[in-house]
XYZ file of C-alpha atoms in Angstrom:
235
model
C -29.609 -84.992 -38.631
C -29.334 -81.998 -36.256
C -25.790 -81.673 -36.430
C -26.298 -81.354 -40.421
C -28.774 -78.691 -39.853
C -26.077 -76.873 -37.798
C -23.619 -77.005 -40.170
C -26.532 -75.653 -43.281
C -27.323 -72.944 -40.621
C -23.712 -72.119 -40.123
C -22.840 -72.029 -43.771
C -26.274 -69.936 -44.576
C -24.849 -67.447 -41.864
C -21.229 -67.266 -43.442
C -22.631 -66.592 -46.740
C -24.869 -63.693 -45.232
C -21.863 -62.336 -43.699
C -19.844 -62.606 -46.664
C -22.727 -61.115 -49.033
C -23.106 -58.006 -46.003
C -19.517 -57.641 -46.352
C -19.153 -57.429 -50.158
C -22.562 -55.174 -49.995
C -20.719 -52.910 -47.414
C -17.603 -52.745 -49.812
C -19.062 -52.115 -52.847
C -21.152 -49.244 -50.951
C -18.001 -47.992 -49.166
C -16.466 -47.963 -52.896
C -19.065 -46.044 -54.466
C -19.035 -43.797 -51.484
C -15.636 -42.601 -51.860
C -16.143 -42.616 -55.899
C -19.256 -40.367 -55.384
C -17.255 -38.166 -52.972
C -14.364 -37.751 -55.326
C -16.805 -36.677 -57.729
C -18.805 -34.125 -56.269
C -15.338 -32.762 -55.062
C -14.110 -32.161 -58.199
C -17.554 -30.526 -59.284
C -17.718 -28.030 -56.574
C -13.858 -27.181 -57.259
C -14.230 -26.768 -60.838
C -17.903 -25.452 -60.610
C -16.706 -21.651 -62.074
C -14.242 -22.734 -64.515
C -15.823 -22.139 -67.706
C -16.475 -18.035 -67.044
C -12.459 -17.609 -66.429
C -13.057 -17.896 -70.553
C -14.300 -13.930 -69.998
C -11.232 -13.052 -68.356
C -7.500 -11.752 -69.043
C -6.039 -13.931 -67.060
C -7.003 -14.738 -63.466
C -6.077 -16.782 -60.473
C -7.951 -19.583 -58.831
C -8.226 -21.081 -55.159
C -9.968 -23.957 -53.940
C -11.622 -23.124 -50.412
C -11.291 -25.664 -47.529
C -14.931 -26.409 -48.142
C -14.011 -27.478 -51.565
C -15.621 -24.603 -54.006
C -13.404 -21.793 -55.737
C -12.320 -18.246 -55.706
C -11.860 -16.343 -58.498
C -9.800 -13.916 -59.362
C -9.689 -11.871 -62.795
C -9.360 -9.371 -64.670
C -12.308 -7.778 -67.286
C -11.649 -4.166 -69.238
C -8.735 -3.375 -66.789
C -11.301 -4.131 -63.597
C -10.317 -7.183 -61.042
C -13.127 -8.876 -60.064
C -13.362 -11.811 -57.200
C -15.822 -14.273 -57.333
C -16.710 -16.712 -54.915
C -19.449 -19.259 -53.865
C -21.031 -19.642 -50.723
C -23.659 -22.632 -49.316
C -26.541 -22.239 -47.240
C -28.038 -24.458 -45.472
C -29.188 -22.931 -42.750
C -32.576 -21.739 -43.614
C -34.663 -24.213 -42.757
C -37.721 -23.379 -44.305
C -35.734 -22.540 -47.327
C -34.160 -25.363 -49.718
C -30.625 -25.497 -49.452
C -28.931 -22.947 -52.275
C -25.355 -22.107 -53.502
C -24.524 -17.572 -53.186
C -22.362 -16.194 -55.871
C -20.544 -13.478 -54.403
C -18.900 -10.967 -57.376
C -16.666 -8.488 -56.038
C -15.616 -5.249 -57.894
C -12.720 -4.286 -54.975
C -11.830 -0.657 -56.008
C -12.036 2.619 -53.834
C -15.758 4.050 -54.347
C -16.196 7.509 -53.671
C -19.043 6.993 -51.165
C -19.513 8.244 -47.515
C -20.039 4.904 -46.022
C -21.914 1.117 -46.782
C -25.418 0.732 -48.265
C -26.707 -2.551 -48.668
C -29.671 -3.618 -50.071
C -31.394 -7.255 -49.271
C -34.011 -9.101 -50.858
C -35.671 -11.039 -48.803
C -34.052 -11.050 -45.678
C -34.747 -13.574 -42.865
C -31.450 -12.918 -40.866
C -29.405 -16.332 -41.789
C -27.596 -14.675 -44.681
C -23.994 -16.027 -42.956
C -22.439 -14.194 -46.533
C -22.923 -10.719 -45.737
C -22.649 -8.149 -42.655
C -26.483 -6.671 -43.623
C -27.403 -7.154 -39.929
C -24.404 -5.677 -38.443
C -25.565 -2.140 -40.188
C -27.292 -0.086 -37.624
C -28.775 2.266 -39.760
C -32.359 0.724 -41.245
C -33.324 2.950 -44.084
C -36.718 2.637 -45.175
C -36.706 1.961 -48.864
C -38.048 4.119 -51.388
C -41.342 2.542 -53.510
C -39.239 2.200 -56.431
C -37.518 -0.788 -54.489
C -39.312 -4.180 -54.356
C -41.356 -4.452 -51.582
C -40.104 -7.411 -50.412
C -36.358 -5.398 -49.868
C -34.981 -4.076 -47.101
C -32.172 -1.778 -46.537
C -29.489 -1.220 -44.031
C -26.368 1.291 -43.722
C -23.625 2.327 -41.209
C -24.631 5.862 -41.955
C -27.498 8.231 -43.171
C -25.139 9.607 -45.499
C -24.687 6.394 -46.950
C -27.792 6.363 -49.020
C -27.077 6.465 -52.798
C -29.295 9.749 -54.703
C -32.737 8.514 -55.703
C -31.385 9.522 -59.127
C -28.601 7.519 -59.415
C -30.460 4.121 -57.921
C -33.317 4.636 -60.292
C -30.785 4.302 -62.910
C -29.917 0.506 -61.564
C -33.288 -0.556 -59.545
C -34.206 -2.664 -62.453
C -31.265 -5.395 -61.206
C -33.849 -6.041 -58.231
C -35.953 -7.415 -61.223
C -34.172 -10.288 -61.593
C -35.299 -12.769 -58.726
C -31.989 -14.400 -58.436
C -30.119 -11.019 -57.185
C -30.040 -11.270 -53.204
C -28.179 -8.130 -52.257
C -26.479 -5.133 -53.845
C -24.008 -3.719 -51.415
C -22.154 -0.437 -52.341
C -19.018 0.965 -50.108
C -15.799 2.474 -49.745
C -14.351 -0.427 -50.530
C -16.234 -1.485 -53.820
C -19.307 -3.346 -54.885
C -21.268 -6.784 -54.137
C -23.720 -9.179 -56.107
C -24.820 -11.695 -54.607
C -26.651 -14.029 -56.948
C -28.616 -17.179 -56.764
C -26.232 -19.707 -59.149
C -28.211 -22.693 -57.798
C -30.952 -24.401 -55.539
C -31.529 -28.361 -54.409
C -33.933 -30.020 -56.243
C -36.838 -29.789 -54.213
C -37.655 -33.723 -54.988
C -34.478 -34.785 -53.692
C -34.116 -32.837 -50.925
C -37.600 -33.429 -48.976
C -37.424 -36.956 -49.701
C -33.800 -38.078 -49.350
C -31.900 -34.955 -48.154
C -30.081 -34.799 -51.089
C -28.906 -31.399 -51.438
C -26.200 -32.386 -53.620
C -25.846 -29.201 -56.179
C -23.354 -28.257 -58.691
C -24.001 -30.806 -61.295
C -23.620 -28.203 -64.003
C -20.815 -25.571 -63.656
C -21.591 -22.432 -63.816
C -22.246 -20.307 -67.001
C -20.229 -17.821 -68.652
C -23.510 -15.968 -70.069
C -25.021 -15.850 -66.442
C -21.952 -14.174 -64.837
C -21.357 -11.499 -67.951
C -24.420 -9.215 -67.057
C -23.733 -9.257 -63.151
C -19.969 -7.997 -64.117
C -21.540 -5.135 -66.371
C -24.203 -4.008 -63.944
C -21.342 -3.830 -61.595
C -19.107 -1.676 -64.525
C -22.375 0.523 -65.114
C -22.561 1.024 -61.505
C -19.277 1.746 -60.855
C -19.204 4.736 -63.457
C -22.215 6.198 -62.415
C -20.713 6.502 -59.121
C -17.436 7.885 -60.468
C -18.948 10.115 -62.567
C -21.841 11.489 -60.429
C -21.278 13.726 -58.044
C -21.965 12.274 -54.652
C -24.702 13.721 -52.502
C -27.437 11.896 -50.217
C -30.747 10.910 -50.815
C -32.038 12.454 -47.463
């Protein structure tokens, strides 16, 4: 009788085993399928706006998400996403960074951030040492940095753009020697997910051509204005 029992206790624990180890498998498999996945999300996640370009060249970074290169009315832009998930009071969010990289005729860097809590690992804002206190036609909830006074854009010309800051997905604005920055908010965890399960999985819809068109021609606009105006500081 008892050595019965052992052998229905031993075969009961076999068949655990063998369940926990198909249950471990299939998880493993779907782990691996997942992962594959969300790779090949994050490095196709800017595809679809190379459609707005002639031509272009694309990299995958070692984090897995692209850079962009290309070309739009005879200016080279770079795009280029960034995560964050360092903030954390903040839900975890993806940074489009689009680059106009052509000589600016400006004395130095001014950058303008909305919102800034001092994690933004994208840009060199903190680095600045001049703070500039911004004028009331900025958001109040902007601050602004430059290497130099003579940095600072005329109030004429930046009243001519300010209404970019209306859009609560632009972060920063930086102008420079070296050309011009938007950073935009493409995306944000779903809050759901995230406080429940951690799940900060984004990038489940690539990013849209129609989203990234007006950033490029604020950028254009900008980049006249500056060529065309002649340069002299706000102070």
């Amino acid at each position: 009788m008892f050595q019965r029992t052992d052998v229905i206790e031993s075969s009961l624990k076999a068949a655990i085993a063998a369940l926990a180890g198909v249950a471990f498998l299939w998880v493993l498999y779907h782990h691996f399928k997942g992962s594959a996945a969300r790779g090949a999300r994050r490095a196709n996640y800017l595809d679809q706006t190379k459609s707005l370009f002639e031509g272009g060249v694309k990299a995958v970074k070692p984090d897995g998400f692209p850079r962009i290169s290309g070309t739009i009315q005879g200016h080279t832009f770079e795009l280029q996403v960034v995560t964050d998930t360092l903030n954390i009071r903040k839900l975890p969010v993806l940074w489009l960074l689009v680059t106009l990289p052509e000589p600016m005729p400006v004395a130095g860097t001014f950058d303008v951030m909305m919102r800034p809590r001092g994690v933004e690992t994208f840009s060199r804002f903190m680095q600045l040492p001049v703070q500039i206190q911004p004028d009331p036609m900025f958001p109040h909830d902007c601050a602004i940095r430059a290497d130099m006074a003579e940095a600072v854009p005329s109030r004429e010309l930046m009243q001519r753009h300010v209404a970019m800051f209306q859009d609560d997905r632009v972060k920063e604005l930086v102008i420079s020697p070296k050309g011009l920055r938007i950073v935009w908010l493409a995306e944000e965890a779903h809050r759901g997910k995230y406080l429940l399960f951690r799940d900060a999985e984004m990038t489940l819809e690539p990013f849209q051509p129609h989203d990234l068109k007006p950033i490029l021609d604020r950028l254009i606009a900008l980049r006249l204005d500056l060529m065309t105006t002649r340069p002299e500081s706000a102070t």
